[in-house]
CSV table of C-alpha atoms in Angstrom, one decimal:
chain,number,residue,atom,x,y,z
A,1,MET,CA,-7.1,21.1,9.3
A,2,ASP,CA,-7.1,18.1,11.5
A,3,LEU,CA,-8.8,15.4,9.4
A,4,LYS,CA,-8.2,12.4,11.7
A,5,SER,CA,-7.2,11.4,15.2
A,6,GLY,CA,-5.9,8.4,17.1
A,7,TYR,CA,-3.6,6.0,15.1
A,8,PRO,CA,-4.9,5.3,11.6
A,9,PHE,CA,-3.7,1.9,10.7
A,10,TRP,CA,-2.6,2.6,7.1
A,11,ALA,CA,-0.2,5.4,8.1
A,12,VAL,CA,1.2,3.4,11.0
A,13,SER,CA,1.7,0.1,9.1
A,14,ASN,CA,3.2,1.8,6.0
A,15,GLY,CA,5.1,4.7,7.6
A,16,LEU,CA,6.1,7.7,5.6
A,17,MET,CA,6.7,6.0,2.3
A,18,GLN,CA,8.2,9.0,0.5
A,19,ALA,CA,8.7,12.6,1.2
A,20,PHE,CA,8.4,14.9,-1.8
A,21,PRO,CA,10.0,18.4,-1.9
A,22,ARG,CA,8.4,21.6,-0.8
A,23,LEU,CA,7.6,24.0,-3.6
A,24,ALA,CA,10.6,26.4,-3.8
A,25,ALA,CA,10.2,28.1,-7.1
A,26,ASP,CA,7.5,29.4,-9.5
A,27,GLN,CA,5.9,26.8,-11.7
A,28,HIS,CA,3.9,26.7,-15.0
A,29,CYS,CA,1.7,23.7,-16.0
A,30,ASP,CA,-1.4,22.6,-17.8
A,31,VAL,CA,-3.2,21.5,-14.7
A,32,ALA,CA,-2.5,22.2,-11.0
A,33,VAL,CA,-4.0,19.7,-8.5
A,34,ILE,CA,-4.5,20.8,-4.9
A,35,GLY,CA,-4.6,17.7,-2.8
A,36,GLY,CA,-2.2,14.7,-2.5
A,37,GLY,CA,-4.7,12.1,-1.2
A,38,ILE,CA,-6.2,9.2,-3.2
A,39,THR,CA,-8.6,11.6,-5.1
A,40,GLY,CA,-5.8,13.9,-6.2
A,41,ALA,CA,-3.6,10.9,-7.1
A,42,LEU,CA,-6.2,9.3,-9.3
A,43,ILE,CA,-7.0,12.6,-11.1
A,44,ALA,CA,-3.3,13.4,-11.6
A,45,ASP,CA,-2.7,9.9,-13.0
A,46,GLU,CA,-5.7,10.2,-15.4
A,47,LEU,CA,-4.5,13.6,-16.7
A,48,ALA,CA,-0.8,12.9,-16.9
A,49,GLY,CA,-1.6,9.6,-18.7
A,50,HIS,CA,-3.3,11.6,-21.4
A,51,GLY,CA,-0.6,14.1,-22.1
A,52,PHE,CA,-1.3,16.9,-19.6
A,53,ASP,CA,1.6,18.6,-17.7
A,54,VAL,CA,0.5,18.3,-14.1
A,55,VAL,CA,1.7,19.8,-10.8
A,56,VAL,CA,0.4,18.3,-7.5
A,57,LEU,CA,0.4,20.4,-4.3
A,58,GLU,CA,-0.3,18.9,-0.8
A,59,GLN,CA,-0.2,21.0,2.4
A,60,ARG,CA,0.7,17.9,4.6
A,61,ASP,CA,2.7,14.8,3.8
A,62,ILE,CA,1.2,12.8,0.9
A,63,GLY,CA,-1.8,10.7,1.9
A,64,TRP,CA,-1.8,12.0,5.4
A,65,GLY,CA,-5.3,13.6,5.3
A,66,SER,CA,-8.6,11.8,4.9
A,67,THR,CA,-6.9,9.1,2.9
A,68,ALA,CA,-5.0,7.7,5.9
A,69,ALA,CA,-8.3,7.6,7.9
A,70,SER,CA,-10.3,5.9,5.1
A,71,THR,CA,-11.5,2.3,5.7
A,72,ALA,CA,-11.6,1.9,1.9
A,73,LEU,CA,-14.5,-0.3,1.2
A,74,LEU,CA,-14.9,-0.2,-2.6
A,75,GLN,CA,-18.6,-0.6,-3.5
A,76,TYR,CA,-20.9,0.3,-6.3
A,77,GLU,CA,-23.7,0.7,-3.8
A,78,ILE,CA,-24.4,4.4,-3.0
A,79,ASP,CA,-25.4,5.4,0.5
A,80,THR,CA,-28.7,6.4,-1.0
A,81,HIS,CA,-30.7,3.4,-2.3
A,82,LEU,CA,-31.3,3.2,-6.1
A,83,VAL,CA,-35.1,3.5,-5.5
A,84,ASP,CA,-34.6,6.6,-3.4
A,85,LEU,CA,-32.1,8.2,-5.8
A,86,ALA,CA,-34.6,7.6,-8.6
A,87,LYS,CA,-37.3,9.6,-6.8
A,88,ARG,CA,-34.9,12.5,-6.5
A,89,HIS,CA,-33.2,12.5,-9.9
A,90,GLY,CA,-35.2,10.2,-12.1
A,91,GLU,CA,-34.8,6.5,-12.8
A,92,THR,CA,-32.5,6.9,-15.8
A,93,ASP,CA,-29.9,9.0,-13.9
A,94,ALA,CA,-30.1,6.9,-10.8
A,95,ALA,CA,-29.4,3.7,-12.7
A,96,LEU,CA,-26.6,5.5,-14.6
A,97,ALA,CA,-24.9,6.4,-11.3
A,98,TYR,CA,-25.2,2.9,-10.0
A,99,ARG,CA,-23.9,1.2,-13.1
A,100,ALA,CA,-21.0,3.7,-13.4
A,101,CYS,CA,-20.0,2.9,-9.8
A,102,ALA,CA,-20.0,-0.8,-10.7
A,103,GLU,CA,-17.8,-0.1,-13.7
A,104,ALA,CA,-15.5,2.0,-11.5
A,105,ILE,CA,-14.6,-1.1,-9.4
A,106,ASP,CA,-13.2,-2.7,-12.5
A,107,ARG,CA,-11.3,0.4,-13.4
A,108,LEU,CA,-9.8,0.6,-9.9
A,109,HIS,CA,-8.8,-3.0,-10.3
A,110,GLU,CA,-6.9,-2.0,-13.5
A,111,VAL,CA,-5.2,0.8,-11.8
A,112,ALA,CA,-4.2,-1.2,-8.7
A,113,SER,CA,-3.0,-4.2,-10.7
A,114,ALA,CA,0.2,-2.3,-11.4
A,115,TRP,CA,1.4,-3.2,-7.9
A,116,ARG,CA,1.1,-6.3,-5.7
A,117,ASP,CA,1.5,-4.5,-2.4
A,118,VAL,CA,-1.5,-2.1,-2.3
A,119,GLY,CA,-3.9,-4.6,-0.7
A,120,PHE,CA,-6.4,-4.7,-3.5
A,121,ALA,CA,-8.7,-7.7,-3.6
A,122,ARG,CA,-12.0,-8.4,-5.1
A,123,ASN,CA,-14.7,-9.0,-2.6
A,124,ARG,CA,-18.4,-9.5,-2.3
A,125,SER,CA,-20.7,-7.1,-0.4
A,126,LEU,CA,-23.3,-8.3,2.1
A,127,TYR,CA,-25.8,-5.6,3.0
A,128,TYR,CA,-28.1,-6.9,5.8
A,129,ALA,CA,-31.4,-5.6,7.2
A,130,SER,CA,-30.8,-4.2,10.7
A,131,ARG,CA,-34.5,-4.4,11.5
A,132,ARG,CA,-37.4,-6.4,10.3
A,133,ARG,CA,-39.1,-3.3,9.0
A,134,ASP,CA,-36.2,-2.8,6.6
A,135,VAL,CA,-36.9,-6.0,4.7
A,136,ARG,CA,-39.5,-4.4,2.3
A,137,ALA,CA,-37.0,-1.7,1.4
A,138,LEU,CA,-34.4,-4.4,0.6
A,139,GLU,CA,-37.0,-6.2,-1.6
A,140,GLU,CA,-37.7,-3.1,-3.5
A,141,GLU,CA,-34.0,-2.3,-3.9
A,142,HIS,CA,-33.3,-5.8,-5.1
A,143,ALA,CA,-36.0,-5.6,-7.8
A,144,ALA,CA,-34.7,-2.2,-8.9
A,145,ARG,CA,-31.1,-3.3,-9.2
A,146,ARG,CA,-32.0,-6.5,-11.0
A,147,HIS,CA,-34.2,-4.5,-13.4
A,148,HIS,CA,-31.1,-2.4,-14.4
A,149,GLY,CA,-28.8,-5.3,-14.8
A,150,LEU,CA,-26.9,-5.2,-11.6
A,151,ASP,CA,-25.8,-8.6,-10.1
A,152,VAL,CA,-27.4,-8.9,-6.7
A,153,GLN,CA,-29.2,-11.6,-4.7
A,154,LEU,CA,-31.9,-11.3,-2.0
A,155,LEU,CA,-31.1,-13.6,0.9
A,156,SER,CA,-33.7,-14.8,3.4
A,157,ALA,CA,-33.1,-14.8,7.1
A,158,ALA,CA,-32.5,-18.6,6.9
A,159,ARG,CA,-30.0,-18.2,4.2
A,160,VAL,CA,-28.1,-15.5,6.1
A,161,ARG,CA,-27.9,-17.7,9.1
A,162,GLU,CA,-26.9,-20.8,7.1
A,163,ASP,CA,-24.3,-19.1,4.9
A,164,TYR,CA,-23.0,-16.3,7.2
A,165,GLY,CA,-23.6,-17.4,10.7
A,166,PHE,CA,-25.5,-14.5,12.1
A,167,ASP,CA,-29.1,-13.4,12.4
A,168,ALA,CA,-30.7,-10.8,10.1
A,169,PRO,CA,-34.2,-10.6,8.6
A,170,ALA,CA,-32.8,-10.4,5.1
A,171,ALA,CA,-29.7,-9.3,3.1
A,172,LEU,CA,-28.6,-8.3,-0.4
A,173,LEU,CA,-25.5,-10.0,-1.7
A,174,SER,CA,-23.5,-8.3,-4.4
A,175,THR,CA,-20.4,-9.6,-6.2
A,176,GLN,CA,-19.0,-6.3,-7.4
A,177,ALA,CA,-16.9,-5.0,-4.5
A,178,ALA,CA,-13.3,-4.7,-3.5
A,179,ARG,CA,-10.9,-3.5,-0.8
A,180,VAL,CA,-7.6,-1.6,-0.9
A,181,ASP,CA,-4.9,0.1,1.2
A,182,PRO,CA,-5.7,3.7,0.1
A,183,TYR,CA,-2.6,5.2,1.6
A,184,ARG,CA,-0.3,2.8,-0.1
A,185,LEU,CA,-2.1,3.1,-3.5
A,186,THR,CA,-1.9,6.9,-3.3
A,187,HIS,CA,1.9,6.7,-2.7
A,188,ARG,CA,2.4,4.2,-5.5
A,189,LEU,CA,0.5,6.3,-8.0
A,190,LEU,CA,2.4,9.5,-7.1
A,191,GLN,CA,5.7,7.7,-7.0
A,192,ARG,CA,5.1,6.5,-10.5
A,193,LEU,CA,4.0,9.9,-11.7
A,194,HIS,CA,7.1,11.5,-10.1
A,195,LYS,CA,9.4,9.1,-12.0
A,196,GLN,CA,7.5,10.0,-15.2
A,197,GLY,CA,8.3,13.7,-14.6
A,198,VAL,CA,5.1,14.9,-12.9
A,199,ARG,CA,6.0,17.6,-10.3
A,200,ILE,CA,4.8,16.7,-6.8
A,201,PHE,CA,5.2,19.0,-3.8
A,202,ASP,CA,4.1,18.3,-0.3
A,203,ARG,CA,4.1,20.5,2.8
A,204,THR,CA,3.0,23.3,0.4
A,205,ARG,CA,-0.1,25.3,1.3
A,206,VAL,CA,-2.0,27.3,-1.3
A,207,GLU,CA,-3.2,30.5,0.2
A,208,ASP,CA,-4.8,32.4,-2.7
A,209,VAL,CA,-6.2,31.6,-6.1
A,210,GLN,CA,-6.7,34.2,-8.9
A,211,THR,CA,-8.4,33.4,-12.2
A,212,THR,CA,-8.6,35.0,-15.6
A,213,SER,CA,-10.4,33.8,-18.8
A,214,ARG,CA,-7.2,31.9,-19.8
A,215,SER,CA,-5.4,30.8,-16.7
A,216,VAL,CA,-5.3,30.3,-12.9
A,217,THR,CA,-2.6,31.6,-10.6
A,218,LEU,CA,-2.0,29.9,-7.2
A,219,ARG,CA,0.0,31.6,-4.5
A,220,THR,CA,1.4,29.7,-1.6
A,221,ASP,CA,1.9,30.9,2.0
A,222,THR,CA,5.6,31.5,1.2
A,223,GLY,CA,4.8,33.7,-1.8
A,224,ILE,CA,5.6,31.2,-4.6
A,225,ASN,CA,3.3,31.2,-7.6
A,226,VAL,CA,2.0,28.3,-9.8
A,227,ARG,CA,0.4,29.4,-13.1
A,228,ALA,CA,-1.8,26.8,-14.7
A,229,ALA,CA,-4.4,26.6,-17.6
A,230,HIS,CA,-6.7,24.7,-15.2
A,231,LEU,CA,-6.9,24.0,-11.5
A,232,VAL,CA,-8.5,21.0,-9.8
A,233,ILE,CA,-9.3,21.3,-6.1
A,234,ALA,CA,-9.2,17.8,-4.6
A,235,ALA,CA,-8.6,18.5,-0.9
A,236,GLY,CA,-11.3,16.4,0.6
A,237,TYR,CA,-13.8,18.1,2.9
A,238,ALA,CA,-11.4,21.1,3.1
A,239,SER,CA,-12.3,21.8,-0.5
A,240,GLN,CA,-15.5,23.5,0.8
A,241,HIS,CA,-13.4,26.3,2.2
A,242,TRP,CA,-12.9,27.5,-1.4
A,243,LEU,CA,-16.7,27.9,-1.8
A,244,LYS,CA,-19.1,30.5,-0.3
A,245,GLN,CA,-22.0,28.1,-0.9
A,246,ARG,CA,-22.4,25.2,1.5
A,247,VAL,CA,-22.7,22.1,-0.6
A,248,ALA,CA,-22.2,19.3,2.1
A,249,ARG,CA,-22.2,18.7,5.8
A,250,ASN,CA,-19.2,17.4,7.8
A,251,ARG,CA,-19.4,14.3,9.8
A,252,SER,CA,-17.0,12.1,11.7
A,253,SER,CA,-16.6,8.4,11.4
A,254,TYR,CA,-14.8,6.0,13.8
A,255,ALA,CA,-12.8,2.9,13.1
A,256,VAL,CA,-11.0,0.2,14.9
A,257,ILE,CA,-8.7,-2.6,13.6
A,258,SER,CA,-7.8,-5.9,15.3
A,259,ASP,CA,-4.6,-7.8,15.7
A,260,PRO,CA,-4.1,-10.4,13.0
A,261,LEU,CA,-6.3,-13.5,13.4
A,262,PRO,CA,-5.9,-17.1,12.2
A,263,GLU,CA,-7.3,-17.0,8.6
A,264,ALA,CA,-9.9,-19.7,9.5
A,265,GLN,CA,-11.4,-17.4,12.2
A,266,LEU,CA,-12.2,-14.6,9.7
A,267,GLY,CA,-14.9,-16.8,8.1
A,268,PHE,CA,-16.7,-15.0,5.3
A,269,LEU,CA,-15.1,-11.6,6.2
A,270,GLY,CA,-12.0,-12.9,4.4
A,271,ASP,CA,-13.6,-12.1,1.1
A,272,THR,CA,-16.8,-10.2,1.9
A,273,LEU,CA,-17.6,-6.6,3.0
A,274,LEU,CA,-20.3,-6.4,5.6
A,275,TRP,CA,-22.6,-3.4,6.2
A,276,GLU,CA,-26.2,-2.7,7.3
A,277,THR,CA,-29.3,-0.7,6.6
A,278,ALA,CA,-29.3,1.3,9.8
A,279,ARG,CA,-28.0,4.9,9.6
A,280,PRO,CA,-25.3,5.4,10.7
A,281,TYR,CA,-24.3,1.9,9.7
A,282,LEU,CA,-21.8,-0.6,11.1
A,283,TYR,CA,-19.4,-2.0,8.4
A,284,ALA,CA,-16.6,-4.5,8.5
A,285,ARG,CA,-13.9,-5.9,6.2
A,286,SER,CA,-10.6,-7.8,6.5
A,287,THR,CA,-7.1,-6.9,5.5
A,288,PRO,CA,-4.5,-9.0,3.6
A,289,ASP,CA,-2.8,-9.8,7.0
A,290,HIS,CA,-6.1,-11.2,8.4
A,291,ARG,CA,-7.2,-8.3,10.6
A,292,VAL,CA,-10.8,-7.3,11.0
A,293,LEU,CA,-11.4,-3.6,10.3
A,294,LEU,CA,-14.6,-2.1,11.7
A,295,GLY,CA,-16.1,1.3,11.1
A,296,GLY,CA,-19.2,3.4,11.8
A,297,GLU,CA,-20.8,5.2,14.7
A,298,ASP,CA,-20.8,8.4,12.6
A,299,ASP,CA,-21.8,11.6,14.3
A,300,ALA,CA,-22.0,15.3,13.5
A,301,ILE,CA,-18.9,16.2,15.5
A,302,ASP,CA,-16.1,17.8,13.4
A,303,ILE,CA,-14.3,19.7,16.1
A,304,PRO,CA,-11.0,17.8,16.5
A,305,ALA,CA,-10.7,17.9,20.3
A,306,LYS,CA,-14.3,16.7,20.8
A,307,ARG,CA,-14.0,14.0,18.1
A,308,ASP,CA,-10.7,12.8,19.5
A,309,ALA,CA,-12.2,12.4,23.0
A,310,ARG,CA,-14.8,10.0,21.6
A,311,VAL,CA,-12.5,7.6,19.8
A,312,GLN,CA,-12.0,5.0,22.5
A,313,LYS,CA,-15.6,4.9,23.5
A,314,LYS,CA,-16.7,4.6,19.9
A,315,ALA,CA,-14.2,1.8,19.4
A,316,ARG,CA,-15.6,-0.1,22.3
A,317,THR,CA,-19.1,0.3,20.9
A,318,LEU,CA,-18.0,-1.0,17.5
A,319,LEU,CA,-16.4,-4.0,19.0
A,320,LYS,CA,-19.5,-4.7,21.1
A,321,ARG,CA,-21.8,-4.5,18.1
A,322,LEU,CA,-19.6,-6.9,16.2
A,323,GLY,CA,-19.5,-9.2,19.2
A,324,THR,CA,-23.3,-9.2,19.3
A,325,LEU,CA,-23.4,-10.4,15.6
A,326,PHE,CA,-20.6,-12.9,16.1
A,327,PRO,CA,-20.3,-14.0,19.7
A,328,GLY,CA,-17.6,-16.6,18.8
A,329,LEU,CA,-15.3,-14.1,17.1
A,330,ALA,CA,-12.8,-12.9,19.7
A,331,ILE,CA,-10.7,-10.1,18.5
A,332,THR,CA,-8.0,-7.9,20.1
A,333,PRO,CA,-8.1,-4.3,19.1
A,334,ALA,CA,-4.8,-2.9,17.8
A,335,PHE,CA,-5.5,0.7,16.6
A,336,SER,CA,-8.5,3.0,16.7
A,337,TRP,CA,-9.0,6.3,15.0
A,338,ALA,CA,-11.5,8.8,13.7
A,339,GLY,CA,-11.7,10.9,10.5
A,340,THR,CA,-13.9,13.7,9.4
A,341,PHE,CA,-15.6,13.5,6.0
A,342,ALA,CA,-18.2,15.4,4.0
A,343,GLU,CA,-21.7,14.1,3.1
A,344,THR,CA,-24.0,15.5,0.5
A,345,GLU,CA,-27.8,15.5,0.9
A,346,ASP,CA,-28.4,12.9,-1.9
A,347,GLY,CA,-25.2,10.8,-1.4
A,348,LEU,CA,-23.7,11.9,-4.8
A,349,PRO,CA,-20.4,13.7,-5.4
A,350,PHE,CA,-19.7,17.1,-7.0
A,351,PHE,CA,-17.2,17.2,-9.9
A,352,GLY,CA,-16.6,20.2,-12.2
A,353,PRO,CA,-16.6,24.0,-12.1
A,354,HIS,CA,-18.7,26.0,-9.7
A,355,PRO,CA,-20.3,29.3,-10.8
A,356,GLN,CA,-18.3,31.2,-8.2
A,357,TRP,CA,-15.0,30.4,-9.9
A,358,GLY,CA,-15.8,29.9,-13.6
A,359,SER,CA,-14.6,27.2,-16.0
A,360,ARG,CA,-10.9,27.2,-15.2
A,361,VAL,CA,-11.4,25.8,-11.7
A,362,GLN,CA,-12.7,22.3,-11.3
A,363,PHE,CA,-13.8,20.8,-8.0
A,364,ALA,CA,-13.3,17.1,-7.1
A,365,MET,CA,-15.7,16.5,-4.1
A,366,ALA,CA,-15.9,12.7,-3.9
A,367,TYR,CA,-18.1,12.9,-0.8
A,368,GLY,CA,-20.0,10.1,0.9
A,369,GLY,CA,-19.3,6.5,1.5
A,370,ASN,CA,-18.2,5.9,-2.0
A,371,GLY,CA,-15.3,8.3,-2.0
A,372,ILE,CA,-12.6,6.2,-3.8
A,373,THR,CA,-15.1,4.9,-6.3
A,374,TYR,CA,-16.4,8.4,-7.0
A,375,SER,CA,-12.8,9.6,-7.4
A,376,MET,CA,-12.2,7.0,-10.1
A,377,LEU,CA,-15.2,8.2,-12.0
A,378,GLY,CA,-14.4,11.9,-11.4
A,379,ALA,CA,-11.0,11.6,-12.9
A,380,GLY,CA,-12.5,10.7,-16.3
A,381,LEU,CA,-15.2,13.3,-15.9
A,382,LEU,CA,-12.8,16.1,-15.1
A,383,ARG,CA,-10.6,15.2,-18.0
A,384,ALA,CA,-13.6,15.3,-20.3
A,385,ARG,CA,-14.5,18.8,-19.0
A,386,ILE,CA,-10.9,20.1,-19.5
A,387,GLU,CA,-10.9,18.6,-23.0
A,388,ARG,CA,-14.3,20.2,-23.6
A,389,ARG,CA,-16.0,16.8,-24.3
A,390,ARG,CA,-19.3,15.6,-23.1
A,391,HIS,CA,-19.5,13.1,-20.3
A,392,PRO,CA,-22.7,11.1,-19.4
A,393,LEU,CA,-22.3,11.7,-15.7
A,394,TRP,CA,-21.8,15.4,-15.9
A,395,PRO,CA,-25.4,16.6,-15.3
A,396,LEU,CA,-25.8,14.3,-12.3
A,397,PHE,CA,-22.4,14.8,-10.7
A,398,SER,CA,-22.1,18.5,-11.3
A,399,PHE,CA,-23.2,21.5,-9.3
A,400,GLN,CA,-26.1,21.9,-11.8
A,401,ARG,CA,-28.2,19.4,-9.8
A,402,LEU,CA,-28.4,21.9,-7.0
A,403,ASP,CA,-30.7,24.0,-9.2
A,404,ARG,CA,-33.1,21.2,-10.1
């Protein structure tokens, strides 16, 4: 499937970092992972680091699917407000999800700290009210997050103008956020695993999966078999093709990145992620080489040709909207692209087995705006399921919540 279009910056700037071999002979392992993006890499790293024999299979080049199109804002904030999530799933579970996402930022920091070249940096997150009528919702959200121990400040319009130089009726400022180069982190993780003996195969497409009570057998389009005790399907939104039940809807998001700017011109964007209450929302961040990365203008188009045709127009709209916020910030666009992603109704991911497949097949559907954060959490959750241990996030992040 065509997951992106245009020229995604991460793939262009990094190039093809490493090609892994195609699968050429039958394999046996403890866990097979379908998907060589950031989600599959984090899960493979978690499992291999705890003694599992892992095989990773990717139908494209490593990291060339949704990972290359990701804008990689790492936040604990879920697209669904804490107060709204509490109405759907109860306050206890909603708070658990938010706190777990906050802890996941720390865990991602630990993972990324093994390398100096993956663009990881701690950031703050500024979530501003797009309209005056959104202020009350921000006030309620601020109170709910503070009640559950999350570090967040409510800023007035005057404070936003004074500290950040643009006009907004109010904003929430959080300290627990980060940014990363997702393509490079994926390659670094899988390169390390490869050196440790993990078998990684790209340009290898799985065509069929058969399960028994004790094992799973994968067959590729070239007739080669992989037999595993467990299978994890971590193929981004394409994972839905393995399910008869529709559990998410596909959407496309658009991004544009600037030429490098003098560091002084970046202002607060040098260490702060910016996003808004409107849906779909505009968001912005910077990169280590002082570029401004903008994203948003999401729509329901997931037909590649139609999506591709919109990239330049969407990029112009994103630049215009940023220019409205910051008239003095003159940026020159360098690359623009689009990527299709999946979005669940409540903004939460799905991890674990689905009734259609039984306990041997685990899904890793890190859907929504928190994909990388969810993937970090899901890696531990899936390991717990494979080891037959309880995990506090299991009821909320599993397919069981569809029956509530």
